[in-house]
Amino acid sequence: MSAILFAMLRMTAPLILAATGGIISQQAGMINVALEGLMLIGAFAGVLIAYYAQSAWVGALAAVATGALFAGLLALAVLGLRANLIVAGLALNLLVLGLTRYLLQILFATRGAFAPERLPGLGTLEIPALQGFPILGDIILGHSPLVYFSWILALLSAFFLNHTPEGLRLRAVGENEEAARSLGVPVNRVRALALVASGCLAGLAGVQLSLGNLQLFFENMTNGRGFIALAAIYFGQARPALTLLACLLFGLFEAIQIRLQTRVGIPPQWPQMLPFILVILVLAGVSMHRRARRMFF
Amino acid sequence: MIRAMAFRNLQEVARFVITLGVALILGAIIIQLSGREASAAYRALFESALGSRLALADSLAVSTPLILTGLATAVAFRTGVFNVGVEGSLYMGAFAAAWVGFTWPNTPSGLLIPAAILAGGLAGSLWGLIPGTLKAWLDVDEIVTTIMMNYIAVSFTSYLVNYPFAVPGLANAMSPMVPSSIHLPRLLPPSQLHAGFILALLCALGVGVLFSRTTWGFEFNLQGSNPIFARWAGVRSPRVILTAMGLSGFLGGLAGAFQILGVHYRFIANFSPGYGYDGIAIALLGRTTAFGTLVGALLFGALRNGASGLELFAGIPLELVRILEAVIILMVTAEATIRLKGKKIPISVEREG
Amino acid sequence: MAYLEMRGITKRFPGVIANDHVDFSVEEGEIHALVGENGAGKTTLMRILYGLESPDEGIIRLGGRAVRIPNPQAAIRLGIGMVHQHFQLVPSFTALENIVLNREPRRGPLLDRQHARCALETLIERLGLEVDLGARISELSVGERQRVEILKLLYRNARLIILDEPTTVLTPQETHALFAMLRRLKEEGRTIIFISHRLSEVMEIADRVTVLRRGRVVGVRSVASTDERELARMMVGEVAAIARQACRSLENAPPALIVRDVTLAEIPGRLSLKGLSFEVRRGEILGVAGVEGNGQQELVELLAGLRFPQKGQILLDGKDITFMDVRGRRRHGLAVIPPDRLQEGLSLPAPVWANLIATRYHLPPFSHLGLLNRALIRSYAAQLIQKFEVMVPSIDAPALALSGGNLQRLIIAREVSTPPRVLIAAHPTRGLDMRATQAIRKLLLELAGQGTAVLLISTDIDELLALSDRLLVLHRGEIVGFLPISQADPESLGLLMAGRRLERRG
């Protein structure tokens, strides 16, 4: 049992990071369907730079920077060139997929996976104070630092959105652009920064995937996690607490996938599909609720 | 209405050429940076794509599913529905066609082929009607729901061929083969070009006629160009949205069905390299017209087909083509947005006080 | 020398002159009312003052110095604040958050809500503005929201405050509270510009009044030296002698449209309609008068079939169409010229021929078995544009290529090509030049002469007086008066529209 929860925490970390980034851009009114691509390029950049610099932390920084860069490109296309946010986001996903495969081949002459021997990982964090704890200890201890960091970031972002002036302005831009503009808030700048922030966090999510547990990169290693993060955001209606819950839930699904299959014989595809089915149900439910309220006026 | 948006004037063609040009230039830069030679690369690409009859035939074969996914997306976009879920319809249609094939292998092909094709179309259609209904009746945003449906479809079909319909003894996740009697005939062996291409062309023709000459097409255009006015004019918007999504899903399902019946001859999990998503780019490139979509699909088909030549003869990973495609998509959406939703409406001077 | 001087302000929009060499001046510390009908140019003038529009000609002087106001930020910096008719508030934020947005007090990286609260509470107490700062906007009443908007600009130290139609959305009690607060602001030395239609309120609160009509200043009066009747007369003008057909005897004509005790529920952002009852006889033009925003939009949507009533009945030539959809109503002879020409009456990207058959494409002879008869459609379109004199580059040109007048002709061509039984014409000549206006009015009279029952909704009193056989006046979603044309004069009409009830004469 505690093994499952341990795995769950590990698997939730990239989701939490990506979803936190996604919430920030969503609250600014920019739905980010490129989380998948941003995670992937972060994973790749992280491995690449960690390899050359022989330091996982430099790799992590590179992942953040790369995520920021690509998100910046997206912001440029959408806010500067008036590209459609969804199409441009999907294009970015395709671009990253192709680019990572291309570079893998060009740089390392390999297709599939890049798992060199001397690739440093993020390591694990031990918290001496909690060492002896009976059940909780097994679950919480021994994770990559990013796992803990993801929780901290999730909290910080909720704090940022609700208790800082910048967070207030960001939310105003997302909810009523006109009102914000009429008071002097630089709407486009806020939106661009929100996208870049989501890129940073998604990049971090990616490097957790590639360096956090095992140390390798293989093509398309994100495998839809960016969209699961998006699903979590819609499930949680872009609210940090609910979205976190959704991430935990979806991470749990992922963690028990193998066990469900071997123990109970449930095919792994079912827990895979579940997040997406749940989101559709939630969206339908929310719409029905909204309709019902309007009918009564 | 097709005339208002067609490739008629020089400006459109120029735009198309510029988009392609910029993408190629960017690609050339990437190639040079990778230490290879751009001109050799592009020559190899061209040769592989269009250099011989067989190459051309293969390019057409690759473009077959793209024609259909492009049409599928175009139909939805015209109606103002942002359907990102053609990929899901493609998977469901592919499986349905395979299923019909391997479940009743002894049925005469004259019956089985149309049945399989129809099953594919219907499966795709039903798949598209789920988010379609949510939008038409509950006003649920279709972008997120259709993306989710894609992932559900891929997982679900993967489940189907790994469990209930798994073939014992096979490592890969595949369904049983469909009977050879219903393999779509090859048009130019040994190339991959199959009769599905002809059918796809017919679909393009059909959609073109639909858009310009039918009441359905008129409604799609009206609903998409101004949904508010459509309501005031008496158009039954929910019905129109549902029809559009149903048709869009049907075409997506056909795309999958033709791939199975013409190329793979069985359902293989995760077989699609993103045909559905490419359909979005192609529909935008073709300004949601049937003819434009056809041209766009042929272009992407040629690019894809040429990619292997790029690798074999110029030593450049074929993923470069993906990168080119992504750049094309980005450029297309940068100027397409203003047209697509028809939002160039002057601010009303009416409400003056 | 006046505190605010706007001199020679001219603003043109396509097809209409919103402000025509307007001179407007306001003394410091006064409450100055700006009145006029819809389309008179009041809001445009104030939008120019607040930096949302730029004038084509004219200058603005504030405190003696010429100023440029290119955007709202500049206006805010000059101490100008505006409360718009449609509030600019973020629904899920609290009142406090809306007020301090982009000028938030901070403690380090944090939003200092406490500090904000203190500052605002001082303001609130001083001015008697009761607002629960911690409540979300979505929970607040309209009156409370308005107070939030006012606090927004007081927080930014606005010395010149513009209020655009502030009382239209308030109850009498809230209006009372608003006026008390305005007086207190005046005592503090602030200057207030008050746009309104409600002459009784203007007389109550303002020091001076400027009356606008058709983009021009008609006159400036001090409230002490004038009365409501004079103001109404200035707003509405003398009735132009428009050639009318001899009074037609319509008493025996059967009613074509009957609306019986209809109630339409309120939905967010919209008014409700309460207990409407009226009839339009065949061949009659029933004018619906009223200030914009008093239920006209809701009435048109109801009659057109876009919304269904919670109570009551609608009958067309005896047939119950209360719950019939748009297509059904059109099939029974209803035609509609919608209030918002560009969004509701046309599809701008679509070609002219498509707009012309948008209501009929599914019917024979235009289509048969699902296929459009293109040749027929095109020749029909060509006929229509000739008959109704619509100037188009070609029938394939998109509608957005047409001028305002031609767009309206296009809509009319579509709606009346087959004479309808009932025509709902909402603001048919708004924003059009004289020639187009006359042509459309002539057309409406002809249609009535041929037996069409016309419901004419308009904010142009001249038009209503010239065309209608009878009038009804809408106010806050209710009918406040019926007037046969012989008994209608600009004064009483103006008063009715402004909120004073007359005895019902239906």
Coordinates of N, CA, C and O in Angstrom, one line a residue, chain B residues 1 3-4 212-216 218-219 222 225-226 228-229 231-236 342 344-353, chain C residues 39 41-44 292 300 306 325-327 330 341-348 353-354 358-359 361 367 370-372 374 414 430:
Chain B
M1 N -20.6 30.6 -51.4 CA -19.6 31.0 -50.3 C -18.3 30.5 -50.6 O -17.3 31.0 -50.1
R3 N -16.7 30.6 -53.1 CA -16.0 31.5 -54.0 C -15.4 32.6 -53.1 O -14.3 33.1 -53.4
A4 N -16.1 33.0 -52.1 CA -15.5 34.0 -51.2 C -14.2 33.6 -50.6 O -13.4 34.4 -50.2
S212 N -21.0 24.1 -51.6 CA -21.5 25.2 -52.5 C -22.9 25.0 -53.1 O -23.5 25.9 -53.5
R213 N -23.4 23.8 -53.0 CA -24.7 23.6 -53.7 C -25.8 23.0 -52.9 O -26.9 22.7 -53.4
T214 N -25.5 22.7 -51.6 CA -26.6 22.0 -50.8 C -27.1 23.0 -49.7 O -26.4 23.9 -49.3
T215 N -28.3 22.7 -49.2 CA -28.9 23.4 -48.1 C -28.1 23.2 -46.9 O -27.8 24.1 -46.1
W216 N -27.6 21.9 -46.7 CA -26.8 21.7 -45.5 C -25.6 22.5 -45.5 O -25.2 23.2 -44.5
F218 N -25.1 25.3 -47.0 CA -25.5 26.7 -46.8 C -25.6 26.9 -45.3 O -25.2 27.9 -44.8
E219 N -26.3 26.0 -44.6 CA -26.5 26.2 -43.2 C -25.1 26.2 -42.5 O -24.9 27.0 -41.5
L222 N -23.6 29.5 -43.0 CA -24.3 30.6 -42.3 C -24.0 30.5 -40.8 O -23.7 31.5 -40.1
S225 N -20.4 31.6 -40.1 CA -20.0 33.0 -40.4 C -20.7 33.9 -39.4 O -20.1 35.0 -39.1
N226 N -21.8 33.6 -38.9 CA -22.4 34.5 -37.8 C -23.5 33.7 -37.1 O -24.6 33.7 -37.5
I228 N -25.0 34.3 -34.4 CA -26.1 35.1 -33.9 C -27.2 35.3 -35.0 O -28.4 35.1 -34.8
F229 N -26.7 35.8 -36.2 CA -27.6 36.0 -37.3 C -28.3 34.7 -37.7 O -29.5 34.7 -38.0
R231 N -29.3 32.3 -35.9 CA -30.5 32.1 -35.0 C -31.6 33.0 -35.4 O -32.8 32.6 -35.5
W232 N -31.3 34.3 -35.6 CA -32.4 35.3 -36.0 C -33.0 34.9 -37.3 O -34.2 35.2 -37.6
A233 N -32.2 34.3 -38.2 CA -32.8 33.9 -39.5 C -33.6 32.6 -39.4 O -34.3 32.3 -40.4
G234 N -33.6 32.0 -38.3 CA -34.4 30.8 -38.2 C -33.6 29.5 -38.3 O -34.2 28.4 -38.2
V235 N -32.3 29.5 -38.4 CA -31.5 28.3 -38.5 C -31.6 27.6 -37.2 O -31.5 28.2 -36.1
R236 N -31.8 26.3 -37.2 CA -31.9 25.5 -36.0 C -30.5 25.1 -35.6 O -30.0 24.1 -36.0
G342 N -14.3 34.9 -39.2 CA -15.0 36.0 -39.8 C -15.2 37.2 -38.9 O -16.2 37.9 -38.9
K344 N -13.9 40.0 -38.8 CA -13.6 41.4 -39.2 C -14.9 42.2 -39.3 O -15.3 42.7 -40.3
I345 N -15.6 42.3 -38.2 CA -16.9 43.0 -38.2 C -16.6 44.4 -37.6 O -16.1 44.5 -36.5
P346 N -17.0 45.4 -38.3 CA -16.8 46.8 -37.7 C -17.6 47.0 -36.4 O -18.7 46.4 -36.3
I347 N -17.0 47.7 -35.5 CA -17.7 47.9 -34.3 C -19.0 48.7 -34.6 O -19.0 49.6 -35.3
S348 N -20.1 48.2 -34.0 CA -21.4 48.8 -34.3 C -21.4 50.3 -33.9 O -21.1 50.6 -32.8
V349 N -21.8 51.1 -34.8 CA -22.0 52.5 -34.5 C -23.4 52.8 -34.0 O -23.8 53.9 -33.7
E350 N -24.2 51.7 -33.9 CA -25.6 51.8 -33.6 C -25.8 52.4 -32.2 O -26.6 53.2 -32.0
R351 N -25.0 51.9 -31.2 CA -25.4 52.2 -29.9 C -24.8 53.5 -29.5 O -23.9 53.6 -28.6
E352 N -25.2 54.6 -30.1 CA -24.7 55.9 -29.7 C -25.7 56.6 -28.8 O -26.9 56.5 -29.0
G353 N -25.2 57.3 -27.8 CA -26.1 57.9 -26.9 C -26.0 59.4 -26.8 O -25.0 60.0 -27.0
Chain C
G39 N -28.8 58.8 -29.4 CA -28.3 59.2 -30.7 C -28.0 60.7 -30.7 O -27.6 61.3 -31.7
G41 N -25.8 62.2 -28.9 CA -24.4 62.4 -28.9 C -23.8 62.5 -27.5 O -22.6 62.8 -27.4
K42 N -24.6 62.3 -26.5 CA -24.1 62.5 -25.1 C -22.9 61.6 -24.8 O -21.9 62.0 -24.3
T43 N -23.2 60.3 -25.0 CA -22.2 59.3 -24.6 C -20.9 59.5 -25.4 O -19.8 59.4 -24.8
T44 N -21.0 59.8 -26.7 CA -19.8 60.0 -27.5 C -19.0 61.1 -26.9 O -17.8 61.0 -26.7
E292 N -33.8 53.7 -24.8 CA -33.2 52.4 -25.1 C -32.8 51.7 -23.8 O -32.3 52.3 -22.9
V300 N -38.3 42.4 -28.8 CA -38.1 41.9 -30.2 C -37.7 40.4 -30.2 O -38.1 39.6 -31.0
L306 N -36.8 34.0 -30.4 CA -35.6 33.6 -29.8 C -35.7 33.3 -28.4 O -34.9 32.6 -27.8
D325 N -40.9 28.2 -32.9 CA -39.6 28.6 -33.1 C -39.5 29.6 -34.3 O -40.6 29.9 -34.9
V326 N -38.4 30.2 -34.5 CA -38.3 31.3 -35.4 C -38.8 30.9 -36.8 O -39.5 31.7 -37.5
R327 N -38.4 29.8 -37.3 CA -38.8 29.3 -38.6 C -40.3 29.2 -38.7 O -40.9 29.6 -39.8
R330 N -41.8 32.6 -39.0 CA -41.7 33.2 -40.3 C -42.6 32.6 -41.3 O -43.1 33.2 -42.2
R341 N -28.3 45.7 -36.5 CA -28.2 45.4 -37.9 C -27.0 44.5 -38.2 O -27.1 43.5 -38.9
L342 N -25.8 44.8 -37.7 CA -24.6 44.1 -38.1 C -24.5 42.7 -37.5 O -23.9 41.8 -38.1
Q343 N -24.9 42.5 -36.3 CA -24.8 41.2 -35.7 C -26.0 40.3 -35.9 O -25.9 39.1 -36.0
E344 N -27.2 40.9 -35.8 CA -28.4 40.1 -35.8 C -29.1 40.1 -37.1 O -29.9 39.2 -37.4
G345 N -28.8 41.1 -38.0 CA -29.6 41.2 -39.2 C -28.9 40.6 -40.4 O -29.4 40.5 -41.5
L346 N -27.5 40.4 -40.3 CA -26.8 40.0 -41.5 C -25.6 39.1 -41.1 O -25.2 39.1 -39.9
S347 N -25.0 38.5 -42.1 CA -23.7 37.9 -41.9 C -22.8 38.6 -42.8 O -22.8 38.5 -44.0
L348 N -21.9 39.4 -42.1 CA -21.0 40.3 -42.9 C -20.1 39.5 -43.8 O -19.8 40.0 -44.9
W353 N -26.0 37.5 -52.0 CA -27.1 36.6 -52.3 C -27.4 35.7 -51.1 O -28.6 35.4 -50.9
A354 N -26.4 35.3 -50.4 CA -26.7 34.4 -49.2 C -27.5 35.2 -48.2 O -28.4 34.6 -47.6
A358 N -31.2 34.1 -46.7 CA -30.9 33.4 -45.4 C -32.1 32.9 -44.7 O -32.0 31.9 -43.9
T359 N -33.3 33.5 -44.9 CA -34.5 33.0 -44.2 C -35.3 32.0 -45.0 O -36.2 31.4 -44.5
Y361 N -33.8 29.7 -47.7 CA -33.0 28.8 -48.5 C -33.5 27.4 -48.5 O -33.3 26.6 -49.4
S367 N -34.7 25.7 -52.9 CA -34.0 24.4 -52.8 C -35.0 23.3 -53.0 O -36.2 23.4 -52.7
G370 N -32.9 19.1 -50.9 CA -31.6 19.4 -50.3 C -30.6 20.1 -51.2 O -29.5 20.5 -50.7
L371 N -30.9 20.3 -52.4 CA -30.0 20.9 -53.3 C -30.5 22.4 -53.6 O -31.7 22.6 -53.8
L372 N -29.6 23.3 -53.6 CA -29.9 24.7 -53.9 C -30.1 24.9 -55.4 O -29.3 24.4 -56.1
R374 N -29.2 27.2 -57.6 CA -28.3 28.3 -57.6 C -28.7 29.4 -58.6 O -28.7 30.6 -58.4
R414 N -34.8 41.6 -47.9 CA -35.0 40.2 -47.6 C -36.3 40.0 -46.8 O -37.0 39.1 -47.0
R430 N -31.9 53.9 -37.8 CA -30.8 54.4 -37.0 C -29.5 54.5 -37.7 O -29.1 53.6 -38.4

